[in-house]
Short mmCIF file of C-alpha atoms in Angstrom, two decimals:
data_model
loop_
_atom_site.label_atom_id
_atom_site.label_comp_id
_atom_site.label_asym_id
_atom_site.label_seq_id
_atom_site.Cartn_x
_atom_site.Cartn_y
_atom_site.Cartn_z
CA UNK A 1 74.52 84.74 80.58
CA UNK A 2 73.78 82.18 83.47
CA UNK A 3 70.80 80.52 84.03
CA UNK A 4 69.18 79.85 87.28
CA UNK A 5 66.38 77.58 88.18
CA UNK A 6 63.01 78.95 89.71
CA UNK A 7 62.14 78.07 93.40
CA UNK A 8 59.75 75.61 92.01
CA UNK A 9 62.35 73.38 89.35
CA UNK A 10 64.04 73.50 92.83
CA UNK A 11 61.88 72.21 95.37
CA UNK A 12 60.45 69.71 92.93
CA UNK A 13 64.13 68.39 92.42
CA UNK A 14 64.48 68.25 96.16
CA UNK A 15 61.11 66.14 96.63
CA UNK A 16 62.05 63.70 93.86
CA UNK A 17 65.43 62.89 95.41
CA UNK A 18 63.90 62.66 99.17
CA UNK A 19 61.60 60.02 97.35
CA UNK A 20 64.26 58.13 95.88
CA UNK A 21 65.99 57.94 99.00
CA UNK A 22 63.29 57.12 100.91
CA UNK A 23 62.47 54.43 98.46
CA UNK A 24 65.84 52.85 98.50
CA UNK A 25 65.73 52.83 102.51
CA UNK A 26 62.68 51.21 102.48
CA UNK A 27 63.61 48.27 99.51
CA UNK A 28 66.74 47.88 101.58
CA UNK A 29 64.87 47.44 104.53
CA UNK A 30 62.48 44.60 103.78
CA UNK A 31 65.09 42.69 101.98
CA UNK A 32 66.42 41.76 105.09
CA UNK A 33 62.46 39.80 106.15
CA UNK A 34 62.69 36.18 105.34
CA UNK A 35 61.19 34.98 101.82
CA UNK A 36 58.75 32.38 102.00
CA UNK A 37 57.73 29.62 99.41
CA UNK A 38 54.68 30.95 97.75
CA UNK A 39 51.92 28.35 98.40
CA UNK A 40 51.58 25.08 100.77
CA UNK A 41 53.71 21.90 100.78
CA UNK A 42 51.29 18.81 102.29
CA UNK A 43 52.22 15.70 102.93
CA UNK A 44 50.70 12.44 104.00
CA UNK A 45 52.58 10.85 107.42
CA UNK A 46 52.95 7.15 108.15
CA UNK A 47 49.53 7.09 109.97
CA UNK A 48 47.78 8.91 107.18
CA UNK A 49 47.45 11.71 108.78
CA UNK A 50 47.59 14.91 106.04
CA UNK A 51 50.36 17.69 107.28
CA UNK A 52 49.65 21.08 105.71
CA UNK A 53 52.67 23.57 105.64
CA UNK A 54 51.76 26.70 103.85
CA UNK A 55 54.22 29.33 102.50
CA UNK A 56 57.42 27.59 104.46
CA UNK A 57 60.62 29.91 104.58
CA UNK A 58 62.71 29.08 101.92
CA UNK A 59 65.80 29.17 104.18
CA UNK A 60 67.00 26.13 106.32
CA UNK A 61 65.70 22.36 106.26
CA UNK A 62 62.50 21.76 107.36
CA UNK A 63 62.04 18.70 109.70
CA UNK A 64 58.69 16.77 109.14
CA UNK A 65 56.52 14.62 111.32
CA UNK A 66 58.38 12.70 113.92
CA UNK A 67 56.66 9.10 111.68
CA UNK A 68 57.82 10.74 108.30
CA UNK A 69 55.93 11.28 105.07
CA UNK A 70 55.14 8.71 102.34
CA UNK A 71 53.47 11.05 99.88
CA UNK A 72 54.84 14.86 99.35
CA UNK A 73 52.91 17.67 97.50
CA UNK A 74 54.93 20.94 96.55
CA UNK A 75 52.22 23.22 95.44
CA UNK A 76 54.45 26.53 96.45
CA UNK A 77 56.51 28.42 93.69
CA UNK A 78 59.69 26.79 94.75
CA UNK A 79 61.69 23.17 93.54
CA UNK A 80 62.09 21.75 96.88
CA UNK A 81 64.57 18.22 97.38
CA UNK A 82 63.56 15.68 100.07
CA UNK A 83 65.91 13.78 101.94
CA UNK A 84 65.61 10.42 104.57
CA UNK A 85 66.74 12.22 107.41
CA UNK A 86 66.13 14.75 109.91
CA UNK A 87 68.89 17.25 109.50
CA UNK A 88 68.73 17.51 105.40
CA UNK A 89 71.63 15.42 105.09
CA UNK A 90 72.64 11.88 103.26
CA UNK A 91 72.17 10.82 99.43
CA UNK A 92 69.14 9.32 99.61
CA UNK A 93 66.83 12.55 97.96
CA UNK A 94 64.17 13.56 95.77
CA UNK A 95 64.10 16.53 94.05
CA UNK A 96 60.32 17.69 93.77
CA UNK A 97 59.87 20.60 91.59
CA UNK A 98 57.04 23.06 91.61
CA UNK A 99 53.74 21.97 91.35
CA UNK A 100 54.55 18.36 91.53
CA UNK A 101 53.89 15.30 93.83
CA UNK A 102 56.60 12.31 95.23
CA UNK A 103 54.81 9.03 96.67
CA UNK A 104 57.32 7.01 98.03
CA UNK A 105 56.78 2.78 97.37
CA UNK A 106 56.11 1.12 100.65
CA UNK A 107 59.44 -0.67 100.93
CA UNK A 108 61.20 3.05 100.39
CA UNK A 109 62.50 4.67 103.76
CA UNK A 110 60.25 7.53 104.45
CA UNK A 111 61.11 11.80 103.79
CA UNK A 112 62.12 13.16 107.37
CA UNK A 113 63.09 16.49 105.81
CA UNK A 114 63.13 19.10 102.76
CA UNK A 115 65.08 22.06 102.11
CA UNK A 116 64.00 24.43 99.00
CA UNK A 117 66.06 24.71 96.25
CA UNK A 118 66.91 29.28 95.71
#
């Protein structure tokens, strides 16, 4: 005795694996879009002036006002590290996590630069 589906076990199989593959095209697709850092990173430059970055790719180093920032706020999602010059580079950092804020002393070099931490 064999057993055979009906038309409609068929066509419903057919539609649930066009979906899946659909599905999986599409995931695979927007994985490729650049994430962001949920949420704005502020910081105060060295005329006071407030600099308001908001959901920053978390990819690459981020260069900051040519006069550099005394005061840092990460309010995105992300831990973030701050470093003294433009390209991201050097040992002297901060690492800022989430949600937190770095104010630099006055005789402390200024942040030229963060990168987030993923």
């Amino acid at each position: 005795m064999s057993v055979t589906a009906t038309p409609t076990v068929l066509r419903r199989r057919a539609v649930t694996a066009t979906g899946a593959a659909l599905l999986t095209l599409a995931v695979a697709g927007c994985s490729g879009l650049g994430r962001t850092a949920v949420g704005p990173v502020s910081y105060t430059t060295g005329r006071d002036g407030v600099v308001t970055v908001h959901s920053p790719s978390v990819k690459g180093c981020h260069e900051m006002a040519p006069d550099g920032a005394s005061k840092v706020e990460n309010r995105t999602l992300i831990d973030m590290t701050l470093y003294t010059t433009r390209d991201c580079s050097g040992r002297g950092t901060a690492y800022v996590a989430t949600t937190f804020t770095d104010t630099n002393a006055e005789s402390s070099p200024v942040w030229r630069s963060y990168r987030f931490v993923h």
